[in-house]
Amino acid sequence: MTLRSKTQMTACAAAVVTLGMVGAVAAAPAHAQSSQSSSQLAQRFVDNGDPMRPVAPYDGTLYRSDLPHVEPSGEPGTVLAEVPLDPNVGLPNAAEQYRIAYTTTDKLGKPAVATAAVFLPRGERPDGGWPVVAWTHGTVGLGDECAPSINPRIPRDVEYLGRWLDLGYAIVAPDYVGLDTPGLHSYLNGKQSAVESVDSVAALHNMKASKDKNGPVLDKKWAVIGQSQGGGVALHVAHRATELSQKLGLDYRGAVVTGAPAYIEEFITKLGPSFPPAPLPAGMQVYGLYILGAVREAYPDIDFDSALTDEGRRMIAAAQHSCYYEVEDAVRNVNLTRAFTKPLSDVPGADRAIRDFMATPVSGYDKPVFIAHGLKDVDMPAPIGMALNSDMWLRQFIGAQKNSKVEVRWYPTDHDGTVNASTQHSVPFLQHIMR
């Protein structure tokens, strides 16, 4: 058996175990009629849970910093608008902070607008300018009001980003296309978000605030740091950044990743009227609806709707316009089986599209990667992280496309706690590769 097939089997098993599905369906009766399909039989033992409740409207205060609405123009990385960031959504230890709109491309390769927050550190600027990190954020939702640059940062991120600022790194924090800009956010489409993130670094260098007659404000050296959904984005950035950076005249050095998702496509491709056999934790339901909405929109030629019930289409539509916590409240004890008339795998082209859309690469990283996971993580369950991290680590030594350097760390923390716990090791890692 090849390493690849072993890894895929391990990942699938980990996903099944951690999602609590083993043994959830009783064994079929021995006297079952041979003519009865396994799918029909399985449905007899499925707990469909409750109907999805209405999603509450978002009630947070938004701070758009008076950034004007703009249309895309120019090359990717062109700054379309640049304004001071409202202090209510800033970082307390930033010397200067801005909100920008910039040109990038969408999932279809067409020009698009994305927004980002920018934070510059305090202190004496080094010769050559401040080195840069791009912060790729975790799941916030698909609605415009979910964009991080218009909402106060959560305490975890204030601490984490503040630490990098205090160490003398300039930060660009992209929102991703579709969050407070036209279009639907292509959730967990790592390849697409990677392009937008690299373009945000180019936009940072193109800002007026980055120009100074006394010398460069920013160094060409940069790295990507990401958590959860953003950890997956950071891995996709790392997989392509050297090539993309060279085209932009930038010097990509490596990645710091925590709580990254992986192998979720193995779960999504199995969805149908008999899988999962019981309601999953609400967060998993949210991720599933976001992925279904994004994949369905990204591949209009594939008839995903043929596998959806009317209720399923309503569930996806509600999730597409809402933020994470509001959807989470609406889907507690709801089973995604309610959304399907037949398995997604029965839709021609669906399996391949889902895998192409969201699969996380495990090899071909030409610059160093630091990857960390919490042993108490239930959002991206620890066994899944174990499979991904081990696979990436092993591929430093074997395989056709070896990884340059992979440093793996584990912490006795949950999904959120890993972010700041990891800095004891991620800070020296990043400082070393940015020399």
CSV table of C-alpha atoms in Angstrom, one decimal:
chain,number,residue,atom,x,y,z
A,1,MET,CA,0.0,0.0,0.0
A,2,THR,CA,1.4,3.4,-0.9
A,3,LEU,CA,2.0,6.2,1.7
A,4,ARG,CA,-0.7,8.3,0.0
A,5,SER,CA,-3.4,5.6,0.3
A,6,LYS,CA,-2.4,4.9,3.9
A,7,THR,CA,-2.6,8.6,4.7
A,8,GLN,CA,-6.0,8.9,3.1
A,9,MET,CA,-7.3,5.9,5.0
A,10,THR,CA,-5.9,7.3,8.3
A,11,ALA,CA,-7.5,10.7,7.6
A,12,CYS,CA,-10.9,9.1,6.8
A,13,ALA,CA,-10.8,7.0,9.9
A,14,ALA,CA,-9.8,10.0,12.0
A,15,ALA,CA,-12.6,12.0,10.6
A,16,VAL,CA,-15.2,9.3,11.2
A,17,VAL,CA,-14.0,8.6,14.8
A,18,THR,CA,-13.8,12.3,15.8
A,19,LEU,CA,-17.1,13.2,14.4
A,20,GLY,CA,-18.7,10.5,16.6
A,21,MET,CA,-20.1,8.5,13.8
A,22,VAL,CA,-18.7,5.0,14.5
A,23,GLY,CA,-21.5,2.9,15.9
A,24,ALA,CA,-24.1,5.6,15.5
A,25,VAL,CA,-26.1,3.4,13.1
A,26,ALA,CA,-27.3,0.0,14.3
A,27,ALA,CA,-26.4,-3.1,12.4
A,28,ALA,CA,-28.9,-4.0,9.7
A,29,PRO,CA,-31.2,-6.9,10.7
A,30,ALA,CA,-30.0,-10.3,9.5
A,31,HIS,CA,-33.3,-11.0,7.9
A,32,ALA,CA,-33.3,-7.8,5.8
A,33,GLN,CA,-34.7,-8.4,2.3
A,34,SER,CA,-31.9,-8.7,-0.3
A,35,SER,CA,-33.8,-6.5,-2.6
A,36,GLN,CA,-33.8,-3.6,-0.1
A,37,SER,CA,-31.1,-1.1,-1.0
A,38,SER,CA,-28.4,-0.3,1.6
A,39,SER,CA,-29.2,3.4,1.3
A,40,GLN,CA,-32.9,2.8,2.2
A,41,LEU,CA,-31.9,0.5,5.0
A,42,ALA,CA,-29.5,3.0,6.4
A,43,GLN,CA,-32.1,5.8,6.4
A,44,ARG,CA,-34.2,3.8,8.8
A,45,PHE,CA,-31.6,4.3,11.5
A,46,VAL,CA,-30.9,8.0,10.9
A,47,ASP,CA,-31.7,10.6,13.4
A,48,ASN,CA,-32.6,13.7,11.3
A,49,GLY,CA,-32.8,15.9,14.3
A,50,ASP,CA,-34.8,19.1,14.3
A,51,PRO,CA,-35.6,21.5,11.5
A,52,MET,CA,-33.2,24.4,11.2
A,53,ARG,CA,-34.5,27.5,13.1
A,54,PRO,CA,-34.6,31.0,11.6
A,55,VAL,CA,-31.1,32.7,11.7
A,56,ALA,CA,-31.2,35.7,13.9
A,57,PRO,CA,-30.0,39.0,12.4
A,58,TYR,CA,-26.5,40.1,13.2
A,59,ASP,CA,-26.7,42.7,16.1
A,60,GLY,CA,-23.1,43.8,16.3
A,61,THR,CA,-22.0,47.4,15.7
A,62,LEU,CA,-20.1,47.7,12.4
A,63,TYR,CA,-17.2,50.2,11.8
A,64,ARG,CA,-16.5,50.5,8.1
A,65,SER,CA,-14.0,53.4,8.6
A,66,ASP,CA,-15.7,55.4,5.8
A,67,LEU,CA,-14.0,53.2,3.2
A,68,PRO,CA,-15.7,54.1,-0.1
A,69,HIS,CA,-17.3,51.5,-2.4
A,70,VAL,CA,-15.1,51.0,-5.4
A,71,GLU,CA,-14.8,48.9,-8.6
A,72,PRO,CA,-11.8,46.8,-9.4
A,73,SER,CA,-9.2,48.4,-11.7
A,74,GLY,CA,-5.5,47.9,-12.5
A,75,GLU,CA,-3.4,44.9,-11.7
A,76,PRO,CA,-3.9,42.7,-8.7
A,77,GLY,CA,-2.5,44.5,-5.7
A,78,THR,CA,-3.6,47.9,-6.9
A,79,VAL,CA,-4.9,50.0,-3.9
A,80,LEU,CA,-8.3,51.3,-4.8
A,81,ALA,CA,-9.0,53.1,-1.5
A,82,GLU,CA,-7.0,53.8,1.7
A,83,VAL,CA,-8.4,55.3,4.9
A,84,PRO,CA,-7.5,55.4,8.6
A,85,LEU,CA,-8.9,52.4,10.4
A,86,ASP,CA,-11.6,53.2,13.0
A,87,PRO,CA,-10.0,52.8,16.4
A,88,ASN,CA,-12.9,50.6,17.5
A,89,VAL,CA,-11.7,47.8,15.3
A,90,GLY,CA,-8.0,48.5,15.6
A,91,LEU,CA,-5.1,47.1,17.7
A,92,PRO,CA,-4.1,49.1,20.8
A,93,ASN,CA,-0.3,48.8,20.2
A,94,ALA,CA,-0.3,49.8,16.5
A,95,ALA,CA,1.5,53.0,15.6
A,96,GLU,CA,-0.6,53.4,12.4
A,97,GLN,CA,-3.6,51.4,11.2
A,98,TYR,CA,-5.6,51.6,8.0
A,99,ARG,CA,-8.4,50.0,6.0
A,100,ILE,CA,-7.8,49.4,2.3
A,101,ALA,CA,-9.7,48.2,-0.7
A,102,TYR,CA,-7.5,46.5,-3.4
A,103,THR,CA,-7.8,44.7,-6.7
A,104,THR,CA,-7.5,40.9,-6.8
A,105,THR,CA,-9.2,38.1,-8.7
A,106,ASP,CA,-12.2,36.0,-7.8
A,107,LYS,CA,-12.7,32.2,-8.1
A,108,LEU,CA,-13.5,32.5,-11.8
A,109,GLY,CA,-10.3,34.5,-12.5
A,110,LYS,CA,-12.2,37.8,-12.9
A,111,PRO,CA,-11.2,41.1,-11.4
A,112,ALA,CA,-12.6,41.6,-7.9
A,113,VAL,CA,-12.4,43.9,-4.9
A,114,ALA,CA,-11.2,42.8,-1.5
A,115,THR,CA,-10.6,44.7,1.7
A,116,ALA,CA,-8.0,44.4,4.4
A,117,ALA,CA,-6.8,46.0,7.7
A,118,VAL,CA,-3.2,47.2,7.9
A,119,PHE,CA,-1.2,47.6,11.2
A,120,LEU,CA,2.2,49.2,11.4
A,121,PRO,CA,4.4,48.7,14.5
A,122,ARG,CA,5.7,51.3,17.0
A,123,GLY,CA,9.4,52.0,17.4
A,124,GLU,CA,12.4,52.8,15.3
A,125,ARG,CA,12.0,51.5,11.8
A,126,PRO,CA,14.8,49.1,10.8
A,127,ASP,CA,17.0,49.7,7.8
A,128,GLY,CA,15.2,48.2,4.9
A,129,GLY,CA,11.8,48.6,6.5
A,130,TRP,CA,9.4,46.6,8.6
A,131,PRO,CA,9.2,42.9,7.7
A,132,VAL,CA,5.6,41.8,6.9
A,133,VAL,CA,3.2,39.1,8.0
A,134,ALA,CA,-0.1,38.4,6.4
A,135,TRP,CA,-2.8,37.3,8.9
A,136,THR,CA,-5.3,34.9,7.3
A,137,HIS,CA,-8.3,34.7,9.7
A,138,GLY,CA,-10.5,31.9,10.7
A,139,THR,CA,-14.2,31.3,10.1
A,140,VAL,CA,-16.4,34.4,10.7
A,141,GLY,CA,-19.3,33.7,8.3
A,142,LEU,CA,-20.4,34.5,4.7
A,143,GLY,CA,-22.4,37.7,5.2
A,144,ASP,CA,-20.9,41.1,4.5
A,145,GLU,CA,-21.3,42.1,8.1
A,146,CYS,CA,-18.9,39.3,9.2
A,147,ALA,CA,-15.8,40.9,7.7
A,148,PRO,CA,-13.1,41.2,10.3
A,149,SER,CA,-12.0,44.7,9.3
A,150,ILE,CA,-15.4,46.2,10.3
A,151,ASN,CA,-15.7,44.3,13.6
A,152,PRO,CA,-13.8,44.6,16.9
A,153,ARG,CA,-11.1,42.0,17.1
A,154,ILE,CA,-11.6,39.2,19.6
A,155,PRO,CA,-9.3,39.2,22.6
A,156,ARG,CA,-7.4,36.2,21.3
A,157,ASP,CA,-6.5,38.0,18.1
A,158,VAL,CA,-5.7,41.2,19.9
A,159,GLU,CA,-3.1,39.4,21.9
A,160,TYR,CA,-1.7,37.3,19.0
A,161,LEU,CA,-1.5,40.1,16.5
A,162,GLY,CA,-0.2,42.5,19.1
A,163,ARG,CA,2.7,40.2,19.9
A,164,TRP,CA,3.8,40.3,16.2
A,165,LEU,CA,3.5,44.1,16.2
A,166,ASP,CA,5.6,44.4,19.3
A,167,LEU,CA,8.2,42.3,17.6
A,168,GLY,CA,8.4,44.8,14.8
A,169,TYR,CA,6.3,43.1,12.1
A,170,ALA,CA,3.9,45.1,9.9
A,171,ILE,CA,0.6,43.2,9.5
A,172,VAL,CA,-1.9,43.0,6.6
A,173,ALA,CA,-5.1,41.2,7.5
A,174,PRO,CA,-7.2,40.5,4.4
A,175,ASP,CA,-11.0,39.9,4.7
A,176,TYR,CA,-11.4,37.6,1.7
A,177,VAL,CA,-13.5,38.5,-1.4
A,178,GLY,CA,-17.2,38.5,-0.6
A,179,LEU,CA,-16.9,39.8,3.0
A,180,ASP,CA,-18.2,43.4,2.8
A,181,THR,CA,-17.4,43.3,-1.0
A,182,PRO,CA,-19.5,42.0,-3.9
A,183,GLY,CA,-19.9,38.3,-4.4
A,184,LEU,CA,-20.1,35.2,-2.2
A,185,HIS,CA,-17.1,34.4,0.0
A,186,SER,CA,-15.6,31.2,-1.4
A,187,TYR,CA,-15.4,29.4,2.0
A,188,LEU,CA,-12.6,26.9,2.4
A,189,ASN,CA,-11.5,27.5,-1.2
A,190,GLY,CA,-7.9,27.7,-0.1
A,191,LYS,CA,-6.4,28.2,-3.6
A,192,GLN,CA,-8.6,31.2,-4.1
A,193,SER,CA,-8.1,32.8,-0.7
A,194,ALA,CA,-4.3,32.3,-1.2
A,195,VAL,CA,-4.4,34.5,-4.3
A,196,GLU,CA,-6.3,37.2,-2.5
A,197,SER,CA,-3.9,37.0,0.5
A,198,VAL,CA,-0.7,37.4,-1.7
A,199,ASP,CA,-2.4,40.3,-3.5
A,200,SER,CA,-3.0,41.9,-0.1
A,201,VAL,CA,0.7,41.9,0.6
A,202,ALA,CA,1.3,43.6,-2.8
A,203,ALA,CA,-1.4,46.1,-1.9
A,204,LEU,CA,0.3,46.8,1.4
A,205,HIS,CA,3.5,47.8,-0.5
A,206,ASN,CA,1.5,50.0,-2.9
A,207,MET,CA,-0.2,52.0,-0.1
A,208,LYS,CA,0.6,55.7,0.3
A,209,ALA,CA,1.4,55.0,3.9
A,210,SER,CA,4.2,52.7,2.7
A,211,LYS,CA,6.0,55.4,0.9
A,212,ASP,CA,8.6,57.6,2.6
A,213,LYS,CA,11.3,59.8,1.1
A,214,ASN,CA,13.7,58.8,3.9
A,215,GLY,CA,13.7,55.2,3.1
A,216,PRO,CA,11.5,52.1,2.6
A,217,VAL,CA,8.7,51.7,5.2
A,218,LEU,CA,8.4,47.9,4.4
A,219,ASP,CA,10.9,45.2,3.8
A,220,LYS,CA,10.3,42.8,0.8
A,221,LYS,CA,10.5,39.9,3.2
A,222,TRP,CA,7.2,38.4,4.3
A,223,ALA,CA,5.5,35.4,5.8
A,224,VAL,CA,2.0,34.2,6.3
A,225,ILE,CA,0.3,33.4,9.7
A,226,GLY,CA,-3.1,31.8,9.9
A,227,GLN,CA,-5.5,30.0,12.2
A,228,SER,CA,-8.3,27.5,11.5
A,229,GLN,CA,-9.9,28.4,8.1
A,230,GLY,CA,-7.0,30.8,7.9
A,231,GLY,CA,-4.6,28.0,8.7
A,232,GLY,CA,-5.8,26.2,5.6
A,233,VAL,CA,-5.5,29.4,3.6
A,234,ALA,CA,-2.0,29.9,5.0
A,235,LEU,CA,-1.0,26.4,3.8
A,236,HIS,CA,-2.4,27.2,0.3
A,237,VAL,CA,-0.5,30.5,0.4
A,238,ALA,CA,2.7,28.6,1.4
A,239,HIS,CA,2.2,26.2,-1.5
A,240,ARG,CA,2.2,28.9,-4.1
A,241,ALA,CA,3.7,32.0,-2.5
A,242,THR,CA,7.3,31.7,-3.9
A,243,GLU,CA,6.1,31.8,-7.5
A,244,LEU,CA,3.4,34.5,-6.9
A,245,SER,CA,5.8,36.6,-4.8
A,246,GLN,CA,8.6,36.6,-7.4
A,247,LYS,CA,6.1,38.0,-10.0
A,248,LEU,CA,5.4,40.8,-7.5
A,249,GLY,CA,9.0,41.5,-6.5
A,250,LEU,CA,8.4,40.2,-3.0
A,251,ASP,CA,10.5,37.8,-0.9
A,252,TYR,CA,8.3,35.0,0.7
A,253,ARG,CA,10.0,33.2,3.6
A,254,GLY,CA,7.5,30.8,5.2
A,255,ALA,CA,4.3,30.1,7.2
A,256,VAL,CA,3.0,29.7,10.7
A,257,VAL,CA,-0.2,27.7,10.9
A,258,THR,CA,-2.4,26.7,13.8
A,259,GLY,CA,-5.6,24.6,13.9
A,260,ALA,CA,-5.6,24.0,10.1
A,261,PRO,CA,-8.5,22.0,8.6
A,262,ALA,CA,-7.8,19.0,6.5
A,263,TYR,CA,-9.5,16.0,4.9
A,264,ILE,CA,-12.9,17.7,5.3
A,265,GLU,CA,-13.6,16.8,1.7
A,266,GLU,CA,-13.7,13.1,2.9
A,267,PHE,CA,-16.7,14.1,5.0
A,268,ILE,CA,-18.5,16.4,2.6
A,269,THR,CA,-18.4,14.0,-0.3
A,270,LYS,CA,-20.2,11.4,1.9
A,271,LEU,CA,-23.2,13.7,2.8
A,272,GLY,CA,-26.6,12.5,1.9
A,273,PRO,CA,-30.0,11.4,3.3
A,274,SER,CA,-28.3,8.7,5.5
A,275,PHE,CA,-25.0,10.4,6.4
A,276,PRO,CA,-24.2,11.6,9.0
A,277,PRO,CA,-26.4,9.2,11.0
A,278,ALA,CA,-27.0,11.7,13.8
A,279,PRO,CA,-26.7,15.4,14.4
A,280,LEU,CA,-23.1,16.6,14.7
A,281,PRO,CA,-21.9,19.4,17.0
A,282,ALA,CA,-23.4,22.7,15.8
A,283,GLY,CA,-20.1,24.0,14.5
A,284,MET,CA,-19.7,21.1,12.2
A,285,GLN,CA,-23.1,21.8,10.8
A,286,VAL,CA,-22.2,25.4,10.1
A,287,TYR,CA,-19.0,24.4,8.3
A,288,GLY,CA,-21.0,22.0,6.2
A,289,LEU,CA,-23.6,24.5,5.1
A,290,TYR,CA,-20.9,27.1,4.3
A,291,ILE,CA,-19.0,24.6,2.2
A,292,LEU,CA,-22.1,23.5,0.4
A,293,GLY,CA,-23.0,27.1,-0.4
A,294,ALA,CA,-19.6,28.0,-1.6
A,295,VAL,CA,-19.0,24.8,-3.7
A,296,ARG,CA,-22.4,25.1,-5.3
A,297,GLU,CA,-21.7,28.7,-6.3
A,298,ALA,CA,-18.2,27.9,-7.6
A,299,TYR,CA,-19.3,25.1,-9.9
A,300,PRO,CA,-22.6,26.2,-11.6
A,301,ASP,CA,-22.3,23.5,-14.2
A,302,ILE,CA,-22.6,20.8,-11.6
A,303,ASP,CA,-26.2,20.0,-10.6
A,304,PHE,CA,-25.8,20.0,-6.8
A,305,ASP,CA,-29.4,21.1,-6.5
A,306,SER,CA,-30.5,17.7,-7.8
A,307,ALA,CA,-29.4,16.2,-4.5
A,308,LEU,CA,-31.0,18.9,-2.3
A,309,THR,CA,-34.4,19.0,-0.7
A,310,ASP,CA,-36.3,22.3,-0.7
A,311,GLU,CA,-35.4,22.5,3.0
A,312,GLY,CA,-31.8,22.0,2.1
A,313,ARG,CA,-31.8,24.9,-0.3
A,314,ARG,CA,-33.4,27.1,2.3
A,315,MET,CA,-30.8,26.0,4.9
A,316,ILE,CA,-27.9,26.9,2.6
A,317,ALA,CA,-29.5,30.2,1.5
A,318,ALA,CA,-29.9,31.2,5.2
A,319,ALA,CA,-26.3,30.3,6.0
A,320,GLN,CA,-24.9,32.2,3.0
A,321,HIS,CA,-26.0,35.5,4.3
A,322,SER,CA,-25.2,35.1,8.0
A,323,CYS,CA,-22.3,35.1,10.5
A,324,TYR,CA,-21.0,32.0,12.3
A,325,TYR,CA,-22.5,32.4,15.7
A,326,GLU,CA,-26.0,33.2,14.4
A,327,VAL,CA,-26.0,30.1,12.2
A,328,GLU,CA,-24.5,28.0,15.0
A,329,ASP,CA,-27.5,28.9,17.2
A,330,ALA,CA,-29.9,28.0,14.3
A,331,VAL,CA,-28.5,24.5,13.6
A,332,ARG,CA,-28.2,23.0,17.1
A,333,ASN,CA,-29.5,19.4,16.9
A,334,VAL,CA,-30.1,19.7,13.2
A,335,ASN,CA,-28.8,17.0,10.9
A,336,LEU,CA,-27.6,17.8,7.5
A,337,THR,CA,-29.3,14.7,6.2
A,338,ARG,CA,-32.5,16.9,6.1
A,339,ALA,CA,-30.9,18.8,3.2
A,340,PHE,CA,-30.6,15.8,0.8
A,341,THR,CA,-32.7,13.7,-1.5
A,342,LYS,CA,-29.7,11.5,-2.5
A,343,PRO,CA,-26.0,11.2,-1.7
A,344,LEU,CA,-23.8,14.0,-3.1
A,345,SER,CA,-21.6,11.2,-4.5
A,346,ASP,CA,-24.5,10.4,-6.9
A,347,VAL,CA,-24.2,13.8,-8.6
A,348,PRO,CA,-22.0,13.6,-11.7
A,349,GLY,CA,-18.8,15.6,-11.1
A,350,ALA,CA,-19.6,16.5,-7.5
A,351,ASP,CA,-16.9,14.4,-5.9
A,352,ARG,CA,-14.1,15.7,-8.1
A,353,ALA,CA,-15.3,19.3,-7.7
A,354,ILE,CA,-15.4,19.2,-3.9
A,355,ARG,CA,-11.9,17.7,-3.7
A,356,ASP,CA,-10.5,20.2,-6.2
A,357,PHE,CA,-12.2,23.0,-4.3
A,358,MET,CA,-11.0,22.3,-0.8
A,359,ALA,CA,-8.3,19.6,-0.5
A,360,THR,CA,-5.3,20.7,1.5
A,361,PRO,CA,-1.9,20.0,-0.1
A,362,VAL,CA,0.5,17.9,2.0
A,363,SER,CA,3.6,18.1,-0.2
A,364,GLY,CA,5.4,20.6,-2.4
A,365,TYR,CA,6.2,23.3,0.2
A,366,ASP,CA,9.5,24.9,-0.8
A,367,LYS,CA,9.8,27.2,2.2
A,368,PRO,CA,9.6,26.3,5.9
A,369,VAL,CA,6.2,25.7,7.6
A,370,PHE,CA,5.5,25.7,11.3
A,371,ILE,CA,2.3,23.8,12.0
A,372,ALA,CA,0.6,23.4,15.4
A,373,HIS,CA,-2.5,21.8,16.8
A,374,GLY,CA,-4.2,21.5,20.2
A,375,LEU,CA,-4.7,18.1,21.7
A,376,LYS,CA,-8.1,19.3,23.1
A,377,ASP,CA,-9.2,20.7,19.7
A,378,VAL,CA,-12.8,19.6,18.8
A,379,ASP,CA,-13.4,22.2,16.1
A,380,MET,CA,-10.7,20.7,13.9
A,381,PRO,CA,-10.4,17.4,15.9
A,382,ALA,CA,-6.9,16.5,17.1
A,383,PRO,CA,-6.8,13.2,15.2
A,384,ILE,CA,-7.3,15.0,11.9
A,385,GLY,CA,-4.5,17.4,12.8
A,386,MET,CA,-2.4,14.5,13.7
A,387,ALA,CA,-2.9,12.9,10.3
A,388,LEU,CA,-2.2,16.2,8.4
A,389,ASN,CA,0.8,17.2,10.5
A,390,SER,CA,2.4,13.8,10.4
A,391,ASP,CA,1.9,13.5,6.7
A,392,MET,CA,3.5,16.9,6.1
A,393,TRP,CA,6.4,16.1,8.4
A,394,LEU,CA,7.1,12.7,6.7
A,395,ARG,CA,7.2,14.3,3.3
A,396,GLN,CA,10.3,16.2,4.2
A,397,PHE,CA,12.0,12.9,3.6
A,398,ILE,CA,9.9,10.9,1.1
A,399,GLY,CA,7.8,11.4,-1.9
A,400,ALA,CA,8.3,13.0,-5.3
A,401,GLN,CA,7.7,16.6,-4.1
A,402,LYS,CA,9.5,16.8,-0.7
A,403,ASN,CA,8.7,19.6,1.7
A,404,SER,CA,11.5,22.0,2.6
A,405,LYS,CA,11.2,22.1,6.4
A,406,VAL,CA,8.1,21.3,8.6
A,407,GLU,CA,8.2,21.9,12.3
A,408,VAL,CA,5.3,20.3,14.1
A,409,ARG,CA,4.1,21.2,17.6
A,410,TRP,CA,1.4,20.0,19.9
A,411,TYR,CA,-0.2,21.8,22.9
A,412,PRO,CA,-2.6,20.8,25.7
A,413,THR,CA,-5.1,23.3,24.4
A,414,ASP,CA,-8.3,23.7,22.5
A,415,HIS,CA,-8.8,25.2,19.1
A,416,ASP,CA,-8.6,28.8,20.3
A,417,GLY,CA,-6.0,28.3,23.0
A,418,THR,CA,-3.4,26.9,20.5
A,419,VAL,CA,-3.0,30.3,18.8
A,420,ASN,CA,-1.3,32.1,21.6
A,421,ALA,CA,0.2,29.0,23.2
A,422,SER,CA,2.1,28.3,20.0
A,423,THR,CA,4.0,31.6,20.1
A,424,GLN,CA,6.6,30.1,22.5
A,425,HIS,CA,7.9,28.2,19.4
A,426,SER,CA,6.4,30.1,16.4
A,427,VAL,CA,8.1,33.4,17.3
A,428,PRO,CA,11.7,32.0,17.2
A,429,PHE,CA,10.7,30.0,14.1
A,430,LEU,CA,9.6,33.1,12.3
A,431,GLN,CA,12.4,35.3,13.5
A,432,HIS,CA,14.9,32.7,12.2
A,433,ILE,CA,13.4,32.4,8.7
A,434,MET,CA,13.0,36.2,8.4
A,435,ARG,CA,16.7,36.9,8.9
